[in-house]
Each structure stands twice: as structure tokens, then as C-alpha cells.
mmCIF file of C-alpha atoms and ligand atoms in Angstrom:
data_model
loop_
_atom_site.group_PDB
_atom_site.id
_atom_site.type_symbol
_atom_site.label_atom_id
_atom_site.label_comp_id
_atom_site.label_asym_id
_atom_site.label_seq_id
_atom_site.Cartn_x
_atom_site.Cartn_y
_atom_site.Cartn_z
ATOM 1 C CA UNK A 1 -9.302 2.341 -8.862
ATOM 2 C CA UNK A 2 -5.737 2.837 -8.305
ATOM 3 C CA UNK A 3 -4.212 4.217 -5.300
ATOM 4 C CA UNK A 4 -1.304 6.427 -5.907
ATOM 5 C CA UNK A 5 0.260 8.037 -2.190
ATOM 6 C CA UNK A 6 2.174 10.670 -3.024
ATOM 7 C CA UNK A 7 5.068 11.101 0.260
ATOM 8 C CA UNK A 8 6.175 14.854 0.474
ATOM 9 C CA UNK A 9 8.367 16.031 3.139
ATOM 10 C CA UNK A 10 12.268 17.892 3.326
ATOM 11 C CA UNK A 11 15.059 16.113 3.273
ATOM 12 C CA UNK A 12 15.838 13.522 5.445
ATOM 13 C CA UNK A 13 11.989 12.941 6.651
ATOM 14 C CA UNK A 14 11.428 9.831 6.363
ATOM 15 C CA UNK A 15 10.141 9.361 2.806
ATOM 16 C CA UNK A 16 12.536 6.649 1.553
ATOM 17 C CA UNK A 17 12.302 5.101 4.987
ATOM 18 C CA UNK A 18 8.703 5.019 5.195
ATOM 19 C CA UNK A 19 7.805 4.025 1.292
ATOM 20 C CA UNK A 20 10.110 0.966 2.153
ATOM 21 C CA UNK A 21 7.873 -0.201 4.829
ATOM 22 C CA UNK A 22 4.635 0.627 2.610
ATOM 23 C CA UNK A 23 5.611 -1.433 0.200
ATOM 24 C CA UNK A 24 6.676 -4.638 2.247
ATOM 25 C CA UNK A 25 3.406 -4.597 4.277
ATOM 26 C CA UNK A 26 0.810 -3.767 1.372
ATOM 27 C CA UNK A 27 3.240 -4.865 -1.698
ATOM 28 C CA UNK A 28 2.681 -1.266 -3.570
ATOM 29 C CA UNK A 29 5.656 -0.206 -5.707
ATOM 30 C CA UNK A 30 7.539 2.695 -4.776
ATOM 31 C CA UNK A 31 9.385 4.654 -7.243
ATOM 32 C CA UNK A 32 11.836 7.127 -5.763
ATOM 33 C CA UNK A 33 12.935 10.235 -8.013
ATOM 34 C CA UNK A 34 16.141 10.398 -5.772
ATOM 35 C CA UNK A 35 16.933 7.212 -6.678
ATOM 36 C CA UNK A 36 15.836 6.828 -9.756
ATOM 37 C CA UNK A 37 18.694 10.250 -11.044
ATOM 38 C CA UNK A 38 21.679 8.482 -8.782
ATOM 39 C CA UNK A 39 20.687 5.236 -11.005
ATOM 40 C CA UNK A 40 21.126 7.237 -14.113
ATOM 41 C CA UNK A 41 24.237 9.247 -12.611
ATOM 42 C CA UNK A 42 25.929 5.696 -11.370
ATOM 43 C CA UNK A 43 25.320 4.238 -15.019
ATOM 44 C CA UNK A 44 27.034 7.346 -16.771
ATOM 45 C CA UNK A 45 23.914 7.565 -19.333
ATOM 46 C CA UNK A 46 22.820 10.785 -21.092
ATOM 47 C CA UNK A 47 20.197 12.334 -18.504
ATOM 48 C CA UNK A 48 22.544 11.018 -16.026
ATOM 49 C CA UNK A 49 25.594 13.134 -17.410
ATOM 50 C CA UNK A 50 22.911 16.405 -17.602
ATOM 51 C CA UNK A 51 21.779 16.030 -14.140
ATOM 52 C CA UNK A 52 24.936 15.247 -12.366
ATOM 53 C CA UNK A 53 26.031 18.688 -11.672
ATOM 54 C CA UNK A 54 22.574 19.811 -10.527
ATOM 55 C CA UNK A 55 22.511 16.905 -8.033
ATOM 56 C CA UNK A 56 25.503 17.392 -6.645
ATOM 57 C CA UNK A 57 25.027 20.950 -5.806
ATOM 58 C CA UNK A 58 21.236 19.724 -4.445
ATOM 59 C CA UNK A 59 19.366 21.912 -6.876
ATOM 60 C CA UNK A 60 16.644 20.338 -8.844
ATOM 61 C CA UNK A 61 16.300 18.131 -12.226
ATOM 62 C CA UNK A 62 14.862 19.760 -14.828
ATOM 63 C CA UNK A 63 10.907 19.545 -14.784
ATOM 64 C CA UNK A 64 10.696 17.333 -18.394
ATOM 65 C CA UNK A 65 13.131 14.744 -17.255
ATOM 66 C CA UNK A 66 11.240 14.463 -14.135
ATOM 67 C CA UNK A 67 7.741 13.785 -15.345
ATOM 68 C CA UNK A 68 9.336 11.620 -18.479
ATOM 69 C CA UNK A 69 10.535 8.757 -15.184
ATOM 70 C CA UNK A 70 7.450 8.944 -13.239
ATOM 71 C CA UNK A 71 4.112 9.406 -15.793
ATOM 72 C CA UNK A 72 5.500 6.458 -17.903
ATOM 73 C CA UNK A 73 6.325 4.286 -14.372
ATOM 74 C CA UNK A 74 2.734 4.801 -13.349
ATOM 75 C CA UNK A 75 1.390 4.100 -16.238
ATOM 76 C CA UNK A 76 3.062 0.780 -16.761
ATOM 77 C CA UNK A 77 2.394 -0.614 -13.598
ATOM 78 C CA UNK A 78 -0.978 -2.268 -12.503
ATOM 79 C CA UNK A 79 -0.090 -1.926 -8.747
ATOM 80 C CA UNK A 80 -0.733 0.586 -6.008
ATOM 81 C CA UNK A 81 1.692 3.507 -6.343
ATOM 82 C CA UNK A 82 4.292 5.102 -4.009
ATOM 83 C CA UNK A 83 5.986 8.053 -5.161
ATOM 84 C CA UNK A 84 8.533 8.960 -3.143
ATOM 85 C CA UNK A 85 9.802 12.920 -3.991
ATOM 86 C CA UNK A 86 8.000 13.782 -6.832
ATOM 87 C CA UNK A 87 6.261 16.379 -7.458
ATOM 88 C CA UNK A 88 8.722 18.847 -5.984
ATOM 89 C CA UNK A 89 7.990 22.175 -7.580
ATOM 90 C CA UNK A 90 4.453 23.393 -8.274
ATOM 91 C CA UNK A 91 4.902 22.598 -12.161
ATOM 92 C CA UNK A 92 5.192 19.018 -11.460
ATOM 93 C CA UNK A 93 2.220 19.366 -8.983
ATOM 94 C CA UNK A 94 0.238 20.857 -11.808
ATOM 95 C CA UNK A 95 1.180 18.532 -14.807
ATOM 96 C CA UNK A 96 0.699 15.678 -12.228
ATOM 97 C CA UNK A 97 -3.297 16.307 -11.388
ATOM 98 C CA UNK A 98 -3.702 17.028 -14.969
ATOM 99 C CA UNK A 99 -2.606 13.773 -15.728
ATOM 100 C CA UNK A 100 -5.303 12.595 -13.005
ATOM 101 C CA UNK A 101 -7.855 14.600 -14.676
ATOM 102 C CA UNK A 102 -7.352 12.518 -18.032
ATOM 103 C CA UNK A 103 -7.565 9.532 -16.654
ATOM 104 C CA UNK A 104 -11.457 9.849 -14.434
ATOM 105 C CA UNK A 105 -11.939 6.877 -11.782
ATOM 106 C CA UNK A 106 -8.464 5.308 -12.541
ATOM 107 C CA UNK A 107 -6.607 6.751 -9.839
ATOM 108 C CA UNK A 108 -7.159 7.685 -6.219
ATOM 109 C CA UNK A 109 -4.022 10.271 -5.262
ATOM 110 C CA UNK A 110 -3.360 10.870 -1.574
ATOM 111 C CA UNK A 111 -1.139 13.248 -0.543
ATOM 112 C CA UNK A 112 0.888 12.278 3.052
ATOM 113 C CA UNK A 113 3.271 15.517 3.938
ATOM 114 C CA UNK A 114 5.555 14.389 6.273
ATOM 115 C CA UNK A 115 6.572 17.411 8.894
ATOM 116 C CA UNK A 116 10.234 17.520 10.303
ATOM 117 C CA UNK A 117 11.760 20.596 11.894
ATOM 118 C CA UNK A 118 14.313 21.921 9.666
ATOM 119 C CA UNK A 119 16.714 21.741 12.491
ATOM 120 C CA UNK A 120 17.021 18.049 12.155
ATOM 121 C CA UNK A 121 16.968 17.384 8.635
ATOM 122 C CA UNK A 122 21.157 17.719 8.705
ATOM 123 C CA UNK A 123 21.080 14.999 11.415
ATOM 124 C CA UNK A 124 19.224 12.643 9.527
ATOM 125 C CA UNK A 125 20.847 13.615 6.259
ATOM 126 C CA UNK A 126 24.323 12.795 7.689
ATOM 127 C CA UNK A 127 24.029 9.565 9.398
ATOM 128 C CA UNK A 128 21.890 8.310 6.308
ATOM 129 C CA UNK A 129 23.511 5.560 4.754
ATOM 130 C CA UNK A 130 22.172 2.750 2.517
ATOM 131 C CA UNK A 131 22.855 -0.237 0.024
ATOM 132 C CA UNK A 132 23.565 0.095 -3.375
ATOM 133 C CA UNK A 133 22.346 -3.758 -4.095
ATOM 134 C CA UNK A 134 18.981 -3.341 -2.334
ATOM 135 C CA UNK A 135 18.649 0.338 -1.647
ATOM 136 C CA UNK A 136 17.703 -0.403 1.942
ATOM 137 C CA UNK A 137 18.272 2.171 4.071
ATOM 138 C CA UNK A 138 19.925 2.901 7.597
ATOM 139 C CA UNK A 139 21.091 5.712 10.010
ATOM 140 C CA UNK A 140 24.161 5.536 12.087
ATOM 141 C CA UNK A 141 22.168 6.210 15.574
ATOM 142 C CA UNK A 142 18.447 5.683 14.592
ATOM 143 C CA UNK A 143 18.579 2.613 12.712
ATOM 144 C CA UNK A 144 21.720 1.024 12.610
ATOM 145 C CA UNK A 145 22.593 -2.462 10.605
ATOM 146 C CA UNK A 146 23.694 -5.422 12.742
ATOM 147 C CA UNK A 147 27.052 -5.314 11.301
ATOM 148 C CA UNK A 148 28.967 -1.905 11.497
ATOM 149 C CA UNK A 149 28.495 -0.622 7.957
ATOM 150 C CA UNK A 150 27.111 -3.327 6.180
ATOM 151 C CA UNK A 151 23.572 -4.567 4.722
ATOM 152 C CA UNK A 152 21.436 -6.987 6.669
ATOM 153 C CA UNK A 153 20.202 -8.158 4.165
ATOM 154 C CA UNK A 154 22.922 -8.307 1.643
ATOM 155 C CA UNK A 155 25.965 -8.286 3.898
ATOM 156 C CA UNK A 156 27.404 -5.360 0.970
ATOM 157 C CA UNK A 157 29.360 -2.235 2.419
ATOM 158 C CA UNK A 158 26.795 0.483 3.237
ATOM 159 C CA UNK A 159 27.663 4.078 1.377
ATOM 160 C CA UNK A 160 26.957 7.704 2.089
ATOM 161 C CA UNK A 161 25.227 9.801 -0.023
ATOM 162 C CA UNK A 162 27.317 12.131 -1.977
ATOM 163 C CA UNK A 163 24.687 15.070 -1.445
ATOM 164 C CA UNK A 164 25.273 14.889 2.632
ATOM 165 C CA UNK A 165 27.856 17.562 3.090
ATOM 166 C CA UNK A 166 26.848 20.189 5.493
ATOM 167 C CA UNK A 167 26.498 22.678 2.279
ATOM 168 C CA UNK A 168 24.760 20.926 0.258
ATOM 169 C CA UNK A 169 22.155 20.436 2.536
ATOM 170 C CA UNK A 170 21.704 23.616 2.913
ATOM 171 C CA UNK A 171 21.304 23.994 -0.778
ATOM 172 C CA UNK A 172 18.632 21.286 -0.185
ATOM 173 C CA UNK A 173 16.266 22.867 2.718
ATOM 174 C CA UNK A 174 16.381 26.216 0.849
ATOM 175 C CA UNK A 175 15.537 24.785 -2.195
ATOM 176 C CA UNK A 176 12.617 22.770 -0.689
ATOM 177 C CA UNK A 177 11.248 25.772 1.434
ATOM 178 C CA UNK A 178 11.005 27.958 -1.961
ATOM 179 C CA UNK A 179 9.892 25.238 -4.516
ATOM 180 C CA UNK A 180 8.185 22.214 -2.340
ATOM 181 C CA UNK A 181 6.474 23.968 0.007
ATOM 182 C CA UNK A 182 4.070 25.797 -2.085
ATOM 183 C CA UNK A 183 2.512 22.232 -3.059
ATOM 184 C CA UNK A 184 1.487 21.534 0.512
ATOM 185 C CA UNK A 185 -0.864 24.301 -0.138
ATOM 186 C CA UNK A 186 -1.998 23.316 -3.706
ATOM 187 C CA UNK A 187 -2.722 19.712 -2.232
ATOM 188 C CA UNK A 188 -4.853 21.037 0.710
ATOM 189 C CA UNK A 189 -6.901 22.824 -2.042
ATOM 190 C CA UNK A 190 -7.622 20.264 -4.980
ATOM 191 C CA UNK A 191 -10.482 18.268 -4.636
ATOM 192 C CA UNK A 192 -8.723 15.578 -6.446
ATOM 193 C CA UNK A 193 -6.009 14.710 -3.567
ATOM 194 C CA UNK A 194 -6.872 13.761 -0.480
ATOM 195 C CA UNK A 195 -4.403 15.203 1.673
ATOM 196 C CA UNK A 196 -3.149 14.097 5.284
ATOM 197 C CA UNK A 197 -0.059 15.185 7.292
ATOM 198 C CA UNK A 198 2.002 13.328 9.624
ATOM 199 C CA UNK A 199 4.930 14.096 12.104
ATOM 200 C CA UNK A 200 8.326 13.210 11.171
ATOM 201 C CA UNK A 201 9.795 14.155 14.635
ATOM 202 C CA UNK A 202 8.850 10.603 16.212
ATOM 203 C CA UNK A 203 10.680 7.153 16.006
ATOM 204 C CA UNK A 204 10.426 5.338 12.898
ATOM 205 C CA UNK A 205 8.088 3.074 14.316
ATOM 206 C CA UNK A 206 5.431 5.734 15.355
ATOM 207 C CA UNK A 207 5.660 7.792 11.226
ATOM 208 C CA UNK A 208 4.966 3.976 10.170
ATOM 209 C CA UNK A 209 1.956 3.734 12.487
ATOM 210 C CA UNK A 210 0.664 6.794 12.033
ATOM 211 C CA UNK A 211 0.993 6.339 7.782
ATOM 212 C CA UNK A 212 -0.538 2.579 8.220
ATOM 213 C CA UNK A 213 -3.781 4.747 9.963
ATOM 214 C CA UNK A 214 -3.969 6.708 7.220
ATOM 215 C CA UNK A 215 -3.731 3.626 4.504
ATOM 216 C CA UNK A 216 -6.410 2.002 6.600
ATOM 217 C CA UNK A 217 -8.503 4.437 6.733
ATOM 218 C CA UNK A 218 -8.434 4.624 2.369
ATOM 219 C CA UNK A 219 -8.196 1.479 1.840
HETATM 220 P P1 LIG B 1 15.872 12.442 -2.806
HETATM 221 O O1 LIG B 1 16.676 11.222 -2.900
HETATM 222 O O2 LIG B 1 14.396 12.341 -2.930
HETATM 223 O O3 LIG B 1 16.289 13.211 -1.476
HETATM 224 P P2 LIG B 1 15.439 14.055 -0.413
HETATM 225 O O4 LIG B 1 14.061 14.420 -0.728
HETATM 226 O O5 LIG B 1 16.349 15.191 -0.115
HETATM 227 O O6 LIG B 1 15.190 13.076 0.680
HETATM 228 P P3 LIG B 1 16.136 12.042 1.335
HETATM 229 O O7 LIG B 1 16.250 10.826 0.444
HETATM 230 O O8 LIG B 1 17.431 12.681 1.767
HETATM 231 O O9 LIG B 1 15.343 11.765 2.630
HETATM 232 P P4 LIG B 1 14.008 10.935 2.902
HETATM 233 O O10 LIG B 1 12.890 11.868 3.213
HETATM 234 O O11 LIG B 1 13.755 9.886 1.857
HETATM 235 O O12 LIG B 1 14.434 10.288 4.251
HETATM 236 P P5 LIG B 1 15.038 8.816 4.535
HETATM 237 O O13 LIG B 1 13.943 7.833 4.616
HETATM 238 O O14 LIG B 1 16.179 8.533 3.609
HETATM 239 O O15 LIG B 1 16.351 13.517 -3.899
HETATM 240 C C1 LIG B 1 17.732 13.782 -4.099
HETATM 241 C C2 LIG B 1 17.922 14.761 -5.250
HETATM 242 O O16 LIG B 1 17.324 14.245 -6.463
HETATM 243 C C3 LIG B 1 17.254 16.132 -5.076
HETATM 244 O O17 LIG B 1 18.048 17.010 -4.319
HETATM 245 C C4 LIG B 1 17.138 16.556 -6.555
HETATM 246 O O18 LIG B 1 18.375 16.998 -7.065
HETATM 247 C C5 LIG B 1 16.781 15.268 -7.270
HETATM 248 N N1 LIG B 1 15.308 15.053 -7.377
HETATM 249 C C6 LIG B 1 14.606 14.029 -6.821
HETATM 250 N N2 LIG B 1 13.296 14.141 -7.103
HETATM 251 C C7 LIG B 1 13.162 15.257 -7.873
HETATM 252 C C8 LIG B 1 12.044 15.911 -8.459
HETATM 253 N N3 LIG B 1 10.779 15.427 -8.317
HETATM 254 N N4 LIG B 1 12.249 17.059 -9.148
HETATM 255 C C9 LIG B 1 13.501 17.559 -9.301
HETATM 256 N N5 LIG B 1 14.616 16.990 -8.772
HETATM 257 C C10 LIG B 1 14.447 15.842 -8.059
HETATM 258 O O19 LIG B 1 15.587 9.076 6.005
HETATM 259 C C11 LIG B 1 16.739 9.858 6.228
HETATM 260 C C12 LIG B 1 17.577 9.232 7.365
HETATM 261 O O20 LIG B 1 16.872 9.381 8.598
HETATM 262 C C13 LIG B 1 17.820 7.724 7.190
HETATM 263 O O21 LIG B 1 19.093 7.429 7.611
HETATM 264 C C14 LIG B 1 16.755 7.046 8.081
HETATM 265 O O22 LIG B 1 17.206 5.819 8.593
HETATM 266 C C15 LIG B 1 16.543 8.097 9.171
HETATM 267 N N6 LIG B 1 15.150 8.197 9.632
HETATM 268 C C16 LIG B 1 14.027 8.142 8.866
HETATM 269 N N7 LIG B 1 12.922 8.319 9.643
HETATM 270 C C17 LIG B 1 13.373 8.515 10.908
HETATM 271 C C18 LIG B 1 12.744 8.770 12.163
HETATM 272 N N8 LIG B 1 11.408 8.870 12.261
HETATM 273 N N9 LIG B 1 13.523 8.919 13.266
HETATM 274 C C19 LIG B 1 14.880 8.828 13.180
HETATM 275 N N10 LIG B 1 15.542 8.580 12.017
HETATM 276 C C20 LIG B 1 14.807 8.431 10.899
#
């Protein structure tokens, strides 16, 4: 049986940061929606010209593009999955454990909310910076690359995200309190997830330790 952790959280909680680290320890695969939309917008192709003004203001993709990227990504792969923003509204939720229902004893989906004060999402958010070769990821204070502004890995300048302004994150907690939230809920009542939460407010170090427990503890 397949595990599939599904990483929910607002903004700037840790998700990217702590699917990286989930993936190099056990080797899953993580696929990040986020990421996945600023690959289409940075390539100029069709969804990416239909989502770009949606993402920019930090409202939501439509929910048919969304579950076109992820459903045929899970199915493809033979690994242990990481998704990494999806589902976001409570129709994604919905279509998501439906496609778990189809499938009996293939997959395992555990749910791992990750809790941060809204208060220091725009903190997070706007010292976020990462790699456009390797995606890593890096914050100005709380993790910072060895050389000012560039990858450790692959020594590329590090960018900003174009969805960091002060008002756009706004856009982005309000959005997330009134369509994301709800699914914490819906988790904590289907049988089919398992469902854990963790705190975001603690070091890196201490989310990944208290994720690993949880992975353990599955596993
Ligand atoms: P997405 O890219 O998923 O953005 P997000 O959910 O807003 O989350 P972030 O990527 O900003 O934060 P994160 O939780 O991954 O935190 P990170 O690890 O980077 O989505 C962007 C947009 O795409 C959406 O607004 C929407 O338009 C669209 N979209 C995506 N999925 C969709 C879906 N399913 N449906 C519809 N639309 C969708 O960490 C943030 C920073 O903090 C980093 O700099 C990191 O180094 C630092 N940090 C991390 N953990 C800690 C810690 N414990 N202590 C201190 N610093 C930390």
C-alpha cells in the first residue's frame, strides 16, 4: 500500500520546507501545486497564461486544472507521495478521497496540518527565497545560504517570489482561512485519512522532528 502525506498549513508554514526534507531522508516524491502553476506560468503555456492573473493576485486555480496535475502525478508514480498544497478548498478535499475510495488498499492518505500563527506567515513569506534550478529553498534570517543570495547547491542567484508583497499576502491568509480551513475539519472526520497536526512556530529542525515521529510511527 501506498503512502500518500498530504502537508496542509497557511502560507509560509513550512510545507515546501518540510516536503524537501521528507523526500531526501525517505526518497518519497513531492509534488508541489505552488510550484507546479509558477512552472507553467515561467514556460508561458496555456494553463499557465489562464492562471497567471489568479496567482498573482494569490487567489486560487481553478478546481479542474488542479486535480488534472495531481490525480495523473499520483497515479504515474510507484513511490510514496508528498503533496505539498493540494487539496486547498473542500472540492478538492472531496474529489481527492473519492479518488481513494476507487482505488481500496492502494493508498494509505495521512493528513499532517501544519499550525502557524497568522501573525508570522508575512515574515516567513517575505524572507522566502529559493532556486529556480533546484527549487531549494531558503529564508533570509531562518535559513540563510552560505553565499549571500545564492544556491548551495547550485551556486545560481536565489529569487523572490512574485506573490510576497505585503498585499498579496493578505489576499493569501484570507483566502486560506475561508477555503483551506474547512478541510482540517473534513480530515479529522473521514475514516479514510489519518490525520495528525504539528506546530509550525518552532525551528525548522524541531517541524522536521516532530513530522519524522509521525512517519515513524506509519511506517
Ligand atoms: P504555494 O506555492 O503552495 O504557496 P503557499 O501555500 O502559500 O505556501 P508557501 O509556498 O508560501 O509556503 P510553505 O508552507 O511551502 O512554506 P516554505 O517551506 O516555503 O501556492 C502558491 C499559489 O499557487 C496559491 O496562492 C494558489 O494561487 C496556487 N495554488 C497552489 N496549490 C493550489 C491548489 N491546490 N488549489 C488552487 N490553487 C493552488 O517556508 C516559507 C519560508 O519560511 C521559507 O523561507 C523557509 O525557509 C522558512 N521556514 C520554513 N519553516 C520554518 C521554521 N520552522 N522556522 C523558521 N523559518 C521557516
Amino acid at each position: 500500500m501506498r503512502l500518500v502525506f498530504i502537508l496542509i498549513g497557511p502560507p509560509g508554514s513550512g510545507k515546501g520546507t518540510q516536503a524537501d526534507m521528507l523526500c531526501e531522508k525517505f526518497g518519497f516524491v513531492s509534488y508541489s501545486t505552488g510550484a507546479i502553476f509558477r512552472n507553467e506560468m515561467a514556460r508561458g503555456t496555456a494553463i499557465g497564461q489562464r492562471i497567471t492573473p489568479l496567482m498573482d493576485k494569490g487567489l486560487f486555480v481553478p478546481d479542474d486544472i488542479v486535480m488534472e496535475a495531481v490525480i495523473g502525478r499520483i497515479q504515474k508514480t510507484r513511490r510514496n507521495v508528498i503533496l505539498d498544497g493540494f487539496p486547498r478548498t473542500l472540492v478538492q478535499a472531496k474529489l481527492l478521497e473519492r479518488f481513494f475510495q476507487l482505488a481500496p488498499g492502494r493508498f494509505l492518505p495521512v493528513a499532517i496540518e501544519i499550525g502557524l500563527p497568522m501573525r508570522e506567515v508575512y515574515r516567513r513569506v517575505s524572507g522566502r527565497m529559493s532556486c529556480d534550478k533546484c527549487g531549494k529553498v531558503y529564508h533570509v534570517k531562518f535559513r540563510p545560504p552560505r553565499l549571500t543570495q545564492r544556491c548551495d547547491k547550485c551556486r545560481r542567484p536565489l529569487k523572490f517570489r512574485s506573490d510576497a508583497t505585503r498585499a498579496v499576502v493578505k489576499t493569501r491568509i484570507k483566502v486560506y482561512q475561508k477555503e483551506t480551513w474547512p478541510i482540517v475539519k473534513f480530515f479529522r472526520q473521514r475514516p479514510i485519512f489519518k490525520f495528525f497536526s504539528v506546530k509550525g512556530a518552532q525551528s525548522i529542525a524541531a517541524v522536521s522532528a516532530s513530522i519524522i515521529k509521525i512517519v515513524k510511527k506509519i511506517t
